[in-house]
Amino acid sequence: MAFTVPSPRSPLDSDGDGGLARWYEHELGWAAVPGPPVQLVTGLRFDVLELPATAGRGVLRRMGAGTGPVALMGRRMRLLVAAGSAEELPGLLDWLEWGGIALDLAILGADGRMTAPLPPGRGGSGAPGAAIWLRVPVPGREVESSLPALRSAPWGGADGPCLVRLVAAAAAECHRVRLLSARTGGPVPQQLSPQRFASS
């Protein structure tokens, strides 16, 4: 009778989800809540703009490198934006003339939670719909400068990605997906490849 020996566990796996939470806290300085699943606390270092993955693919095409880190979980894409953006979104949508139009666009701000994807270089869980990074955050504690922000906000730099452009693209893509879905009578097929949107 042959026995297979499991591979050695990485430090991240050595104590289950606590290791994953500690990785986010130590490497990125992000508040994390052990799980399962491990959750990243929003509203402190970043907020999260969430939209259908099909619309998100269009946003990534339009914006190029003009986004911060991007995660995918199931059929939803999550774009990290500057902390405080959640409060700005309703007024920003009105200013962009998207107010009052049904968009499948949500934002997580203060006291919100986002399921933590596995860090880059770690094997995936293999579970369908598991959270994964499409554009990974760079370890270090200065994530704010890489996140889309309002240029006039204290956290918005002249060189950082523009929140207004990101929200305009997200609203347009969500509306386009909604119109296509209504025309075809069902959801728009998902054709997102994580490798296509690797770290920028």
C-alpha positions as a printed Julia matrix, in Angstrom:
200×3 Matrix{Float64}:
   0.0    0.0     0.0
   1.51   3.35   -1.08
   1.06   6.54    0.88
   1.47   9.99   -0.54
   3.08  12.63    1.6
   1.48  16.06    1.39
   3.65  18.98    0.35
   5.07  21.09    3.16
   2.72  23.81    4.26
   3.68  27.38    3.55
   3.79  29.85    6.46
   0.56  31.31    5.11
  -1.17  27.93    5.47
   0.42  26.85    8.73
  -2.42  28.01   10.9
  -5.31  28.28    8.48
  -7.09  31.57    7.88
  -5.17  33.32   10.68
  -2.04  33.14    8.5
  -3.86  34.74    5.57
  -5.2   37.55    7.79
  -1.71  38.15    9.2
  -0.25  38.24    5.67
  -2.59  41.12    4.71
  -1.92  42.93    7.98
   1.88  42.53    7.84
   2.59  42.86    4.09
   0.01  45.5     3.16
  -0.98  47.09    6.46
  -4.65  46.27    5.82
  -7.07  45.41    8.6
  -8.26  41.82    8.23
 -10.76  39.69   10.12
  -9.91  35.96   10.35
 -12.53  33.68    8.82
 -13.39  31.52    7.14
 -13.42  33.36    4.89
 -10.87  36.0     5.79
 -12.39  39.46    5.3
 -10.6   42.73    4.5
 -12.06  45.75    6.3
 -13.01  48.57    3.94
 -13.15  52.26    4.72
  -9.75  52.42    6.44
  -7.1   52.12    3.72
  -9.44  51.68    0.73
 -13.07  51.45   -0.36
 -14.32  48.95   -2.96
 -16.29  49.71   -6.12
 -18.19  46.53   -7.06
 -19.81  45.75  -10.4
 -20.63  42.77  -12.65
 -17.5   41.08  -14.0
 -18.65  41.63  -17.58
 -18.89  45.38  -16.99
 -15.62  45.3   -15.08
 -13.84  43.77  -18.05
 -14.96  46.74  -20.14
 -13.73  49.14  -17.45
 -10.29  47.5   -17.41
 -10.14  47.75  -21.21
 -11.08  51.45  -21.12
  -8.88  52.43  -18.18
  -5.75  50.45  -18.97
  -3.4   50.93  -16.03
  -5.68  53.64  -14.56
  -7.02  51.44  -11.8
  -5.66  50.24   -8.52
  -5.8   46.61   -7.39
  -8.7   44.59   -8.84
 -10.23  41.36   -7.48
 -12.77  38.95   -8.9
 -15.21  36.84   -6.9
 -17.7   34.81   -8.85
 -19.49  37.12  -11.27
 -18.53  40.31   -9.4
 -15.45  42.45   -9.9
 -14.08  44.61   -7.11
 -11.95  47.67   -7.83
 -10.11  49.19   -4.9
 -10.5   52.96   -4.67
  -9.37  55.59   -2.16
 -10.89  55.48    1.32
 -13.72  58.01    1.5
 -14.88  57.36   -2.07
 -18.05  55.65   -0.82
 -19.37  58.98    0.45
 -18.57  60.65   -2.88
 -20.22  58.08   -5.18
 -23.88  59.25   -5.11
 -22.95  62.89   -5.8
 -20.42  61.84   -8.4
 -23.01  59.73  -10.27
 -25.41  62.7   -10.2
 -22.7   65.04  -11.49
 -21.89  62.58  -14.29
 -25.64  62.49  -15.13
 -26.05  58.83  -14.12
 -28.22  59.66  -11.07
 -31.61  57.96  -11.11
 -30.51  55.31  -13.63
 -30.53  51.72  -12.35
 -26.91  50.55  -12.4
 -25.6   47.34  -10.91
 -22.87  49.34   -9.2
 -22.19  49.24   -5.46
 -19.52  50.59   -3.15
 -18.23  49.32    0.18
 -16.96  51.99    2.53
 -16.64  52.42    6.29
 -17.32  49.23    8.24
 -17.68  47.17    5.05
 -16.0   43.84    4.38
 -14.5   42.25    1.28
 -13.54  38.57    1.02
  -9.74  38.4     0.89
  -8.3   36.78   -2.23
  -5.26  34.57   -1.76
  -2.04  36.56   -2.06
  -0.11  36.38   -5.34
   1.98  33.27   -5.8
  -0.23  31.14   -3.54
  -2.21  28.28   -4.99
  -5.9   28.92   -5.51
  -8.49  27.12   -3.43
  -9.9   25.58   -6.62
 -13.42  26.43   -5.49
 -15.59  27.93   -8.23
 -16.2   31.59   -7.54
 -13.31  31.89   -5.07
 -11.89  35.4    -4.68
  -8.78  36.0    -6.82
  -6.63  39.01   -7.67
  -6.68  40.19  -11.29
  -4.4   43.16  -10.54
  -2.57  42.45   -7.34
  -1.72  44.99   -4.64
   1.98  45.64   -4.27
   3.23  44.77   -0.78
   4.14  47.86    1.19
   2.21  50.36    3.23
   1.69  53.11    0.65
  -1.32  51.71   -1.23
  -3.2   55.02   -1.11
  -1.15  56.66   -3.87
  -2.06  53.88   -6.32
  -5.83  54.06   -5.76
  -8.29  56.05   -7.87
  -9.22  59.22   -5.95
 -10.77  62.61   -6.52
  -8.03  65.01   -7.54
  -9.32  67.63   -5.07
  -9.47  65.25   -2.11
  -6.63  65.29    0.45
  -5.72  61.71   -0.51
  -5.89  62.35   -4.27
  -2.54  62.91   -5.92
  -1.94  64.52   -9.27
  -0.24  61.35  -10.51
  -2.73  58.81   -9.12
  -5.64  57.3   -11.06
  -8.74  59.5   -11.34
 -11.89  58.37   -9.51
 -14.12  60.46  -11.8
 -12.84  58.67  -14.92
 -13.19  55.27  -13.21
 -16.78  55.9   -12.06
 -17.75  57.29  -15.5
 -16.36  54.16  -17.18
 -17.99  51.85  -14.61
 -21.41  53.5   -14.99
 -21.23  53.36  -18.79
 -20.17  49.7   -18.78
 -22.84  48.69  -16.24
 -25.47  50.41  -18.38
 -24.13  48.74  -21.55
 -24.27  45.3   -19.9
 -27.82  45.98  -18.68
 -28.95  46.95  -22.19
 -27.27  43.9   -23.76
 -28.84  41.65  -21.14
 -32.29  43.1   -21.84
 -31.81  42.65  -25.58
 -30.7   39.01  -25.31
 -33.1   38.12  -22.5
 -30.45  36.89  -20.13
 -27.08  37.52  -18.54
 -24.17  38.49  -20.74
 -21.72  35.57  -21.0
 -18.64  35.78  -18.78
 -15.37  35.66  -20.7
 -12.93  37.02  -18.13
  -9.46  35.57  -17.97
  -7.51  36.42  -14.79
  -4.21  36.26  -16.69
  -5.33  38.95  -19.11
  -5.44  41.56  -16.35
  -2.29  40.64  -14.46
  -0.61  43.07  -12.14
  -0.11  46.49  -13.68
